[in-house]
PDB file of C-alpha atoms in Angstrom:
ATOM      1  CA  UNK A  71     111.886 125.181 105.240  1.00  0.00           C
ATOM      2  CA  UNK A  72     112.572 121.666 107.034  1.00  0.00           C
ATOM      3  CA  UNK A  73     116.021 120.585 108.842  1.00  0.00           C
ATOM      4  CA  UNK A  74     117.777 118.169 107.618  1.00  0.00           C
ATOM      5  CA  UNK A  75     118.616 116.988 111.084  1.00  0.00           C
ATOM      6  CA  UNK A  76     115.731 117.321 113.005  1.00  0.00           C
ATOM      7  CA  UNK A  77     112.807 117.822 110.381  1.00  0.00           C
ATOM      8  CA  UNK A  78     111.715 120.862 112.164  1.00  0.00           C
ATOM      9  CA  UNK A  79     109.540 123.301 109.873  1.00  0.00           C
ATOM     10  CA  UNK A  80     110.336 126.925 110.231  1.00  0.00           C
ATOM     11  CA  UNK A  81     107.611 129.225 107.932  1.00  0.00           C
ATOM     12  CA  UNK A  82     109.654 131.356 105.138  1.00  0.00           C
ATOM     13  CA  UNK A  83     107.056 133.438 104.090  1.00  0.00           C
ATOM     14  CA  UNK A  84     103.352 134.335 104.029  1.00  0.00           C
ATOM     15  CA  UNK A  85     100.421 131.724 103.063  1.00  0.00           C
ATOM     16  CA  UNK A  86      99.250 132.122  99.875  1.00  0.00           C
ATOM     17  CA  UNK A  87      95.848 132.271  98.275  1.00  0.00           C
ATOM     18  CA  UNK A  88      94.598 129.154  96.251  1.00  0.00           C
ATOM     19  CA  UNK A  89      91.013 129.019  95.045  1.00  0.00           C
ATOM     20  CA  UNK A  90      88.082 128.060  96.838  1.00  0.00           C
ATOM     21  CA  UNK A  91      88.012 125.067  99.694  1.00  0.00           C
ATOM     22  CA  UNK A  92      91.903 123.382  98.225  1.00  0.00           C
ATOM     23  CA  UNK A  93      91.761 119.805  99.097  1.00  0.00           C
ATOM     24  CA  UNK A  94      94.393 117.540  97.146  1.00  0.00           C
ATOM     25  CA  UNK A  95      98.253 119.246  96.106  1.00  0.00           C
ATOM     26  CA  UNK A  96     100.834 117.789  94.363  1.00  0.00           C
ATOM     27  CA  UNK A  97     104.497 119.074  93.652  1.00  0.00           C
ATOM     28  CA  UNK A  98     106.019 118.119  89.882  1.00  0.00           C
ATOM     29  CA  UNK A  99     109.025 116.024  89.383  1.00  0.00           C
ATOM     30  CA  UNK A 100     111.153 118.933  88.643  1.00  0.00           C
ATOM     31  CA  UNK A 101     110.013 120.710  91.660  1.00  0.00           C
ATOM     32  CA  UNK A 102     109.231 124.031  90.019  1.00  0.00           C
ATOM     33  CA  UNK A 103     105.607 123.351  89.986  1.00  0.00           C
ATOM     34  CA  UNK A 104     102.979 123.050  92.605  1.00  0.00           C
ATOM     35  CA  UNK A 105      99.253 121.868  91.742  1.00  0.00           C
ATOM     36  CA  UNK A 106      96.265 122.640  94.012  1.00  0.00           C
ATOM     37  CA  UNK A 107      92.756 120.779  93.701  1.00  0.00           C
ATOM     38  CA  UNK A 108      89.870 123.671  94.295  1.00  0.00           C
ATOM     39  CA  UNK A 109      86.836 121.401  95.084  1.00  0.00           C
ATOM     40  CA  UNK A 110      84.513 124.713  95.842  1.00  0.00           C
ATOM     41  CA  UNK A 111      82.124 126.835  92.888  1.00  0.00           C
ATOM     42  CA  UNK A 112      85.250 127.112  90.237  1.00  0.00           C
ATOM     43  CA  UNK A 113      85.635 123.662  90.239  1.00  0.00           C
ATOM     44  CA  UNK A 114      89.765 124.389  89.566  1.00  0.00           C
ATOM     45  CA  UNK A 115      93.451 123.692  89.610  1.00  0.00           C
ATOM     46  CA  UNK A 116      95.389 125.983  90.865  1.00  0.00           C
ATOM     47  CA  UNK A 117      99.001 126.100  89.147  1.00  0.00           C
ATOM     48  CA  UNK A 118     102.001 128.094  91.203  1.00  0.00           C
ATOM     49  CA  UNK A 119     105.609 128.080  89.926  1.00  0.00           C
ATOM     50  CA  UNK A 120     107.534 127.040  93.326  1.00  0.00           C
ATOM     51  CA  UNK A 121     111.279 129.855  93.863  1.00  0.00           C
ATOM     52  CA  UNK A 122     114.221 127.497  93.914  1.00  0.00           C
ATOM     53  CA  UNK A 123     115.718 129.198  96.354  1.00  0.00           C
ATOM     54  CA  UNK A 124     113.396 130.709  98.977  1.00  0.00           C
ATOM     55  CA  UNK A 125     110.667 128.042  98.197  1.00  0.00           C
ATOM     56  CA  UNK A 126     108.114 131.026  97.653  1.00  0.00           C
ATOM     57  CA  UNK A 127     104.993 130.447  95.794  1.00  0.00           C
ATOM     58  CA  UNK A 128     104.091 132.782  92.744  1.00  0.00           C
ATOM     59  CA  UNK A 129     102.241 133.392  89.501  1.00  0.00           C
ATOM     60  CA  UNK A 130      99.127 131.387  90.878  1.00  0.00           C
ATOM     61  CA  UNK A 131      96.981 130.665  87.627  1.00  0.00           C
ATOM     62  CA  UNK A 132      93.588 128.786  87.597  1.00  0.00           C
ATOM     63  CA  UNK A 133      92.307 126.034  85.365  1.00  0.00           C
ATOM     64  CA  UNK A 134      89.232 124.340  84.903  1.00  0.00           C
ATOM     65  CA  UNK A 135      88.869 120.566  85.710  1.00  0.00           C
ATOM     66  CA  UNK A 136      85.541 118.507  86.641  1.00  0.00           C
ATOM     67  CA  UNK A 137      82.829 119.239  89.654  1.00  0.00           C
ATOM     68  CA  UNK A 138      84.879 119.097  92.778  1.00  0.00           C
ATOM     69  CA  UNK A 139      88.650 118.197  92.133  1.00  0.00           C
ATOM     70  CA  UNK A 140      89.803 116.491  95.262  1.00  0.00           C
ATOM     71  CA  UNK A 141      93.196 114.755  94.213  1.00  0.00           C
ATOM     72  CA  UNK A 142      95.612 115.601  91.597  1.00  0.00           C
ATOM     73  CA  UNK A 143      98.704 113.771  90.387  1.00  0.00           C
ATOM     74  CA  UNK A 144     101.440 114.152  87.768  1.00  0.00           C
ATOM     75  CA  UNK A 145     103.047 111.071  86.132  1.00  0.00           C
ATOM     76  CA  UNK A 146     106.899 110.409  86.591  1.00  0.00           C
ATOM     77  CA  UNK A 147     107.537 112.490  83.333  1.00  0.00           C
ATOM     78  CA  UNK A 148     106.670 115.483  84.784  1.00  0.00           C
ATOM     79  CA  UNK A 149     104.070 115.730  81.354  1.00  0.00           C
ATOM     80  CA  UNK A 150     100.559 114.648  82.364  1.00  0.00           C
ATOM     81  CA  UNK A 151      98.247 115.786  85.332  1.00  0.00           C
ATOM     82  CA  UNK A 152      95.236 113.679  86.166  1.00  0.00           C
ATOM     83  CA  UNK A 153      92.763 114.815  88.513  1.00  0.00           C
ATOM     84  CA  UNK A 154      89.900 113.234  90.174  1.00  0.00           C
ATOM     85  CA  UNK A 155      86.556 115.104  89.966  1.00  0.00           C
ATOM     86  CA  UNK A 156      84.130 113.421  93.009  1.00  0.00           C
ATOM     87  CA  UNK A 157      81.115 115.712  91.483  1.00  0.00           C
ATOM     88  CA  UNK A 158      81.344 114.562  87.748  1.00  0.00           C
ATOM     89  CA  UNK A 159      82.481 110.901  88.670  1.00  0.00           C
ATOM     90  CA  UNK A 160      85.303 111.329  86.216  1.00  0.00           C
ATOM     91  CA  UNK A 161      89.030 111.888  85.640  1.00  0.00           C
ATOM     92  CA  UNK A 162      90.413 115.294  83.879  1.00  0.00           C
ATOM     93  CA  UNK A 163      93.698 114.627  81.785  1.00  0.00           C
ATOM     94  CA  UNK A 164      96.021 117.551  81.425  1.00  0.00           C
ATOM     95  CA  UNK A 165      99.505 117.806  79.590  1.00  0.00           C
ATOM     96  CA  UNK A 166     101.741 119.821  81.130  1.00  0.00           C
ATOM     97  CA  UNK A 167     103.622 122.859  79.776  1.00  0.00           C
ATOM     98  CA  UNK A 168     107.513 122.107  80.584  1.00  0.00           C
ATOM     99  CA  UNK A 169     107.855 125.869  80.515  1.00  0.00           C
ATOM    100  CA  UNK A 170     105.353 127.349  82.850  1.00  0.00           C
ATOM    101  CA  UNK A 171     103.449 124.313  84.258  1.00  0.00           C
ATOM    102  CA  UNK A 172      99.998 125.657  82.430  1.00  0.00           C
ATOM    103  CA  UNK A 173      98.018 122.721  82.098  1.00  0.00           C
ATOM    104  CA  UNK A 174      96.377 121.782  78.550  1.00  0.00           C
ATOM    105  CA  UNK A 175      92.871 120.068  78.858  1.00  0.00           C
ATOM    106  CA  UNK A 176      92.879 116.222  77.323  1.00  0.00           C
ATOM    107  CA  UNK A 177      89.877 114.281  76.994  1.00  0.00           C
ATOM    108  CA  UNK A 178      88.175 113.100  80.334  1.00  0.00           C
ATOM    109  CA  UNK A 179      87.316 109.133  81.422  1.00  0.00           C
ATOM    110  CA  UNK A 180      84.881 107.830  83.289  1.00  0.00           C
ATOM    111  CA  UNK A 181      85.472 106.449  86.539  1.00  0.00           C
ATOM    112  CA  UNK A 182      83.434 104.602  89.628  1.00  0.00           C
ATOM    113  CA  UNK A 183      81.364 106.350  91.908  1.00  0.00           C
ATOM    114  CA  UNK A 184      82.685 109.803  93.913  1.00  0.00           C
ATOM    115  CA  UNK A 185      86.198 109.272  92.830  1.00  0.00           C
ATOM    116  CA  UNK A 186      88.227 110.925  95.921  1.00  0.00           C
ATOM    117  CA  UNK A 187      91.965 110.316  94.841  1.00  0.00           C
ATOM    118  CA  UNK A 188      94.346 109.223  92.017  1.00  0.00           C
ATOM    119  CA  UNK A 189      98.188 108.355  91.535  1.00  0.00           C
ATOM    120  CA  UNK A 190     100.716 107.008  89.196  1.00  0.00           C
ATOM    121  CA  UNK A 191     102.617 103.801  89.175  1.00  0.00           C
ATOM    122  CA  UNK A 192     106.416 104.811  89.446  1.00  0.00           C
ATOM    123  CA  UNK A 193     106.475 103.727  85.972  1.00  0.00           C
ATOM    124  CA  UNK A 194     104.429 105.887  84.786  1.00  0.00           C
ATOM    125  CA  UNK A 195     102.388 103.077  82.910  1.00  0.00           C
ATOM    126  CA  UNK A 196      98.790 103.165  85.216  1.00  0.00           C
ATOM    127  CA  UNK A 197      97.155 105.002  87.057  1.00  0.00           C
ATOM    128  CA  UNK A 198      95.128 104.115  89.986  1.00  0.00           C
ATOM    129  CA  UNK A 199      91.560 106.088  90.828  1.00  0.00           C
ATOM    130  CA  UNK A 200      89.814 105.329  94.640  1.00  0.00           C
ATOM    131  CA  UNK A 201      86.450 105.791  94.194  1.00  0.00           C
ATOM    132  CA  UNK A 202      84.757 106.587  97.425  1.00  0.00           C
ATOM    133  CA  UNK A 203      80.868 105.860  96.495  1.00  0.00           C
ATOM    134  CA  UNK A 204      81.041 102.205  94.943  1.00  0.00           C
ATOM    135  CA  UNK A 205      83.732 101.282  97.057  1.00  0.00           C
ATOM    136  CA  UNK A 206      86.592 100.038  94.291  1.00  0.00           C
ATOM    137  CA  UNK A 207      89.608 101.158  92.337  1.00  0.00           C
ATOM    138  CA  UNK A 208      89.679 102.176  88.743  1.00  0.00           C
ATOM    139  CA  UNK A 209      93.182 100.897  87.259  1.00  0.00           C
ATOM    140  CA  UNK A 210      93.898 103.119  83.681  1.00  0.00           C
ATOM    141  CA  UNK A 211      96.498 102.582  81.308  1.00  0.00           C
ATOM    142  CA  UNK A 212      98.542 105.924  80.036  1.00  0.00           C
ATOM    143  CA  UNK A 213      99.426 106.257  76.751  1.00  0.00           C
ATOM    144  CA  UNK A 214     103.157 107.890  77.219  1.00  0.00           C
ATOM    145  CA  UNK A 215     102.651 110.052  74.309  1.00  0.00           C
ATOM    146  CA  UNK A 216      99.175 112.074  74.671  1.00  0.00           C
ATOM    147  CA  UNK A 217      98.708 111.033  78.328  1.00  0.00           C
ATOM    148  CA  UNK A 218      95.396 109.468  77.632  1.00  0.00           C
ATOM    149  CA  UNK A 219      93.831 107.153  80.081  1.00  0.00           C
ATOM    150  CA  UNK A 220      92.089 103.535  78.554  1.00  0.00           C
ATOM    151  CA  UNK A 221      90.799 101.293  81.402  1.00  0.00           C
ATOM    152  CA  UNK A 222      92.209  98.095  82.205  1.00  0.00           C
ATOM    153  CA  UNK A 223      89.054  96.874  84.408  1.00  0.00           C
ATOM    154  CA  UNK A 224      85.632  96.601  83.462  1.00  0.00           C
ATOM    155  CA  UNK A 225      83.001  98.394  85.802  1.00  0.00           C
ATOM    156  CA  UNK A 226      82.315  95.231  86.881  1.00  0.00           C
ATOM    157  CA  UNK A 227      85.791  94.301  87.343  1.00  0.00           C
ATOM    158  CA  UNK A 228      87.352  97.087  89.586  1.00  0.00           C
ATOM    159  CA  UNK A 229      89.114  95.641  92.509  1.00  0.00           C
ATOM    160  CA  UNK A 230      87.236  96.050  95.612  1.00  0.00           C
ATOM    161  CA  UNK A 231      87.782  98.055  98.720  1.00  0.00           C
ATOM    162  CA  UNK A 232      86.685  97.888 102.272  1.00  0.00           C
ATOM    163  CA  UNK A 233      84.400 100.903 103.495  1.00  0.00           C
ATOM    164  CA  UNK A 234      84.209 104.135 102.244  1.00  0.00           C
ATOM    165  CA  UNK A 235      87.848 104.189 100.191  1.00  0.00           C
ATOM    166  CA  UNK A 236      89.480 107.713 100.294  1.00  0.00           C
ATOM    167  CA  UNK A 237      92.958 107.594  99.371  1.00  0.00           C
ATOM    168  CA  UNK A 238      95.437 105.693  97.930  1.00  0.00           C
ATOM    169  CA  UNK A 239      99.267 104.739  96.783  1.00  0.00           C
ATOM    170  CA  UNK A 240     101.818 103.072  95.320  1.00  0.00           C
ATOM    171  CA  UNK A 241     105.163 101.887  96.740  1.00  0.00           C
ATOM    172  CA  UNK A 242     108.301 102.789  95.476  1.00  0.00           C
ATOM    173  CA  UNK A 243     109.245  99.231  93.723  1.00  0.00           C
ATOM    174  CA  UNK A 244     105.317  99.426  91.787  1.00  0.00           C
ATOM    175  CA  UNK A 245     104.806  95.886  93.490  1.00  0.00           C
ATOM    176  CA  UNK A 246     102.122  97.145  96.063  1.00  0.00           C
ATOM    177  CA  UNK A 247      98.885  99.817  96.578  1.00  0.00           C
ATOM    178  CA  UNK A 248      97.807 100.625  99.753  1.00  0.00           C
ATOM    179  CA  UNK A 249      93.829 101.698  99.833  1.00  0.00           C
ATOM    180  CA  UNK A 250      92.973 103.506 103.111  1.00  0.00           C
ATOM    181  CA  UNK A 251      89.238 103.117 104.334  1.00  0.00           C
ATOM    182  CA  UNK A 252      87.733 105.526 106.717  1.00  0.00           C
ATOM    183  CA  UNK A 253      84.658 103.696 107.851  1.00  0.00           C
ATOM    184  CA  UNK A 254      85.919 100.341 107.985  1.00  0.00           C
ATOM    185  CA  UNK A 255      89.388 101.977 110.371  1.00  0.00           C
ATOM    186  CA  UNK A 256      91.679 100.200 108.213  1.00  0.00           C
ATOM    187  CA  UNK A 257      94.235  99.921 105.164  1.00  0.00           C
ATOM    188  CA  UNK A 258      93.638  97.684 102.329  1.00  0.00           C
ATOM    189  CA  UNK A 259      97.076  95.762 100.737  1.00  0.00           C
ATOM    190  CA  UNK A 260      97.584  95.022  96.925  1.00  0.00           C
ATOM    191  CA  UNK A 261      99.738  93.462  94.453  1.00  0.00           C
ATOM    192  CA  UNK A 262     100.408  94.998  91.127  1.00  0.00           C
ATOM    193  CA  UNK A 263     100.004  93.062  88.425  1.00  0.00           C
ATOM    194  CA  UNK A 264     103.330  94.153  86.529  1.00  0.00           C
ATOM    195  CA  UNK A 265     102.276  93.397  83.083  1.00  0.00           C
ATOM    196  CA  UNK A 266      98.620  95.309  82.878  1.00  0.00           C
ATOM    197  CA  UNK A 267      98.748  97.122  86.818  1.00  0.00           C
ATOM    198  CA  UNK A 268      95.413  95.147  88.126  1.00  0.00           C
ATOM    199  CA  UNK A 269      95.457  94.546  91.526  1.00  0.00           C
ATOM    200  CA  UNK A 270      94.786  92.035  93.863  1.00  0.00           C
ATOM    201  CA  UNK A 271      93.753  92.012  97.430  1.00  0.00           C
ATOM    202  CA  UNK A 272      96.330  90.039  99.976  1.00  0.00           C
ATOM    203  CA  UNK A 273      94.788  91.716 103.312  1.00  0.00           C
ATOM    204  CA  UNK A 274      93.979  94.418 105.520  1.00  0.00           C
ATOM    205  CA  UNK A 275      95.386  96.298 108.859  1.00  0.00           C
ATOM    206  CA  UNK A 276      93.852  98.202 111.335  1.00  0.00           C
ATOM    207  CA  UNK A 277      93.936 101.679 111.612  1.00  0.00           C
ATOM    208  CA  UNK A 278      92.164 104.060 114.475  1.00  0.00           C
ATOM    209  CA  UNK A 279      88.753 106.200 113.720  1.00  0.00           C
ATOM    210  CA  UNK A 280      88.263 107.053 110.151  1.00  0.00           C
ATOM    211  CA  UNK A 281      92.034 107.188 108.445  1.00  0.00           C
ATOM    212  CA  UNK A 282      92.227 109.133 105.439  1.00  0.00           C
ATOM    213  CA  UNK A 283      95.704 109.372 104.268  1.00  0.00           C
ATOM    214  CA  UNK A 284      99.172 107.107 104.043  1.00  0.00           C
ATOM    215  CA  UNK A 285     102.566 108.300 103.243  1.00  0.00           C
ATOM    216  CA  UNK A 286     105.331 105.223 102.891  1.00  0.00           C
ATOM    217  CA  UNK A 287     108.604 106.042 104.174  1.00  0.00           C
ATOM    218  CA  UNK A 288     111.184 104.262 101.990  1.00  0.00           C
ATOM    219  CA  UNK A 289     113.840 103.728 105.113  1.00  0.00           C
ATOM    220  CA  UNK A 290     116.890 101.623 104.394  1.00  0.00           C
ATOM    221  CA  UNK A 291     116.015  99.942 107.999  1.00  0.00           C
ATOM    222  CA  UNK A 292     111.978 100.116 107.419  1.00  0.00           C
ATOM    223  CA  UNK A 293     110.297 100.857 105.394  1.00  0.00           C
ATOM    224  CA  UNK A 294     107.865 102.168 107.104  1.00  0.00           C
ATOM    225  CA  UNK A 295     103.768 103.388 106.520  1.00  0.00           C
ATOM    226  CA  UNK A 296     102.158 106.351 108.217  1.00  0.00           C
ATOM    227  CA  UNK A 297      98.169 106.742 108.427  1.00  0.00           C
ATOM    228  CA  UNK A 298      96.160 110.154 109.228  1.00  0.00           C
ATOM    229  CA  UNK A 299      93.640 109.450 111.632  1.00  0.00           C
ATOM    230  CA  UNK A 300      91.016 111.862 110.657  1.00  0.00           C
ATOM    231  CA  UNK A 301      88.927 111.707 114.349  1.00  0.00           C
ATOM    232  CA  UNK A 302      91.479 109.773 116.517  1.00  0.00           C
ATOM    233  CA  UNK A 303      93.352 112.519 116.134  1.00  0.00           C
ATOM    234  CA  UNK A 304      96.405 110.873 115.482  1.00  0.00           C
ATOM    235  CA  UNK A 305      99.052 109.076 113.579  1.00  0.00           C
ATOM    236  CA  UNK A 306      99.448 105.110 113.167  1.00  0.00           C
ATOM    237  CA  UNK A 307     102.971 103.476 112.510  1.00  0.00           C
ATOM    238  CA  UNK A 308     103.491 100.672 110.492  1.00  0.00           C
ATOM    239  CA  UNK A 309     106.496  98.687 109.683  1.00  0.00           C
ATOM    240  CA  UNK A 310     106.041  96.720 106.272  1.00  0.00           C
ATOM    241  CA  UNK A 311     107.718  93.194 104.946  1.00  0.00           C
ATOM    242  CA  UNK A 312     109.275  94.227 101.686  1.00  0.00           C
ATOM    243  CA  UNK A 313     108.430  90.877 100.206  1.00  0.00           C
ATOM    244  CA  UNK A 314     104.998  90.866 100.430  1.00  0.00           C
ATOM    245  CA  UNK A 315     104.197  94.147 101.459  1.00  0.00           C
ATOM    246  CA  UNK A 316     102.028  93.371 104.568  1.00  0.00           C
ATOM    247  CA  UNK A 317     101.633  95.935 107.242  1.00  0.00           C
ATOM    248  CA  UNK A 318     102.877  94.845 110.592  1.00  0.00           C
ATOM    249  CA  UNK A 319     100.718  96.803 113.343  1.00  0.00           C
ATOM    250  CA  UNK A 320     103.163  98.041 115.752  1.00  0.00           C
ATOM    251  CA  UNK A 321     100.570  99.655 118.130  1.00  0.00           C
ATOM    252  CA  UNK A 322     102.122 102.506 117.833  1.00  0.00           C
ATOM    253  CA  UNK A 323     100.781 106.244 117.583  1.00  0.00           C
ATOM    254  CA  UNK A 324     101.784 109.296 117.020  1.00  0.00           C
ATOM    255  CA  UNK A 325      99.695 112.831 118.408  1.00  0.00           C
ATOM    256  CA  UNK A 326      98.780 115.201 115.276  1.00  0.00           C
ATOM    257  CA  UNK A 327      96.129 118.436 115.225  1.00  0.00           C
ATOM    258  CA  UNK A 328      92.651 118.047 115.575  1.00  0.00           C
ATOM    259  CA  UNK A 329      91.107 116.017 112.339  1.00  0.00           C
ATOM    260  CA  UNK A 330      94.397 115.574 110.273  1.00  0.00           C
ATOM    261  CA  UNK A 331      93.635 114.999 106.625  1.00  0.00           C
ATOM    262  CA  UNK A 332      96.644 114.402 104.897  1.00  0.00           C
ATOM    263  CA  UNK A 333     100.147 113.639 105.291  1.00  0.00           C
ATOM    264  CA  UNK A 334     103.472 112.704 103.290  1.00  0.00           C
ATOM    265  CA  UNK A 335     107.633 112.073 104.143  1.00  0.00           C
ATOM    266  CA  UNK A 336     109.992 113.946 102.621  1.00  0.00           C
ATOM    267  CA  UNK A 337     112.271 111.041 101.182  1.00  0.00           C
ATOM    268  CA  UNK A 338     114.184 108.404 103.113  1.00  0.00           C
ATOM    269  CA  UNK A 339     115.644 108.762 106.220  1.00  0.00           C
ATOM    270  CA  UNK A 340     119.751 108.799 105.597  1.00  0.00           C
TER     271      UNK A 340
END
């Protein structure tokens, strides 16, 4: 559980078991549903219905998606799941039961090269796939009735990344991607085309050694941009210009664990 005052995290219950080595997790809309990429043998998604009121995790259920799931993510709708296999260099498309959260297999696309993560414009229109081995984004329309993904770049037309893209995502107005890249130590800006979602590179910021995640912070006096630090050990602050969505490098950092490799905000700040 978290307080609302200080953000503190006190543990409610015991850990639960997912499948074998869980990398990506995402939580539905709703909030009754959390998903769990398995990237070990199973090659899974592990599906647990969240309690409303103790935040417990139950009725874990596995289903198969490509060779090693790293990042899942479910549209705005709360009715597709897209996850992106790094093994099989592809996307799995899912619809979602509104009941239990079971997951229905679609039919899977193509993407680049050891695709690491995906996400979902806020409207629920694209969807945006990092792929780690040929360096460039995948941008995919959604049909908003089966879910299914058509691509709006040509292999040859994927916007390009610095080195060694892992993660990536979308601001809260659709206007801007962030790409973090762990070997080049920095974060890669974007505008959104708002018409078909391409995207087009404005600039980079700095990071420290090998970043591999970014949570935004929508503050009403930001917003702000967070960056894991997978072997700095630590956490770099960023304020960003709403109007153009540049980073501004603050030279700020903030301790975390040895080799973070992930991290998110729970809303805005009030």
């Amino acid at each position: 559980s978290i307080d609302s005052i200080t953000g503190v995290l006190t543990a409610v219950g015991a850990a639960v078991n997912a499948g074998t080595e869980p990398y990506g997790i995402t939580v539905d809309p709703s909030g009754r549903f959390v998903y769990v990429a398995n990237s070990g043998d199973f090659n899974d998604i592990s599906v647990f219905t969240i309690n409303p009121g103790t935040g417990a995790l139950t009725d874990e259920k596995a289903f198969g998606a490509g060779t090693d799931p790293f990042s899942v993510a479910v549209d705005p709708s709360g009715k597709f799941l897209y996850v992106a296999n790094s093994g099989s260099a592809n996307v799995s498309v899912f619809t979602i039961d509104p009941i239990n959260g079971e997951l229905t297999e679609g039919t899977s696309v193509v993407a680049g090269l050891d695709p690491f993560s995906v996400t979902v414009h806020p409207s629920g229109k694209f969807a945006y796939v990092v792929n780690n081995g040929d360096e460039t984004v995948s941008v995919f329309g959604i049909d908003s009735i089966t879910g299914d993904l058509s691509e709006k770049t040509s292999v040859g037309n994927r916007a390009i990344t610095n080195l060694s893209p892992v993660s990536i995502v979308i601001d809260a107005t659709g206007q801007f991607a962030y790409v973090v890249n762990a070997s080049s130590n920095d974060v890669t800006i974007y505008t959104i085309n708002g018409s078909d979602g391409t995207l087009t590179a404005i600039g980079s910021s700095g990071a420290k050694t090998s970043p591999v995640a970014i949570a935004l912070d929508p503050s009403p006096t930001g917003p702000f941009a967070y960056v894991a630090n997978l072997d700095s050990s630590n956490i770099s602050f960023f304020g960003i210009t709403p109007a153009t969505g540049e980073l501004l490098e603050t030279g700020r950092t903030f301790n975390a664990g040895t080799q973070p490799t992930s991290i998110t905000t729970v809303g805005a700040w009030e």
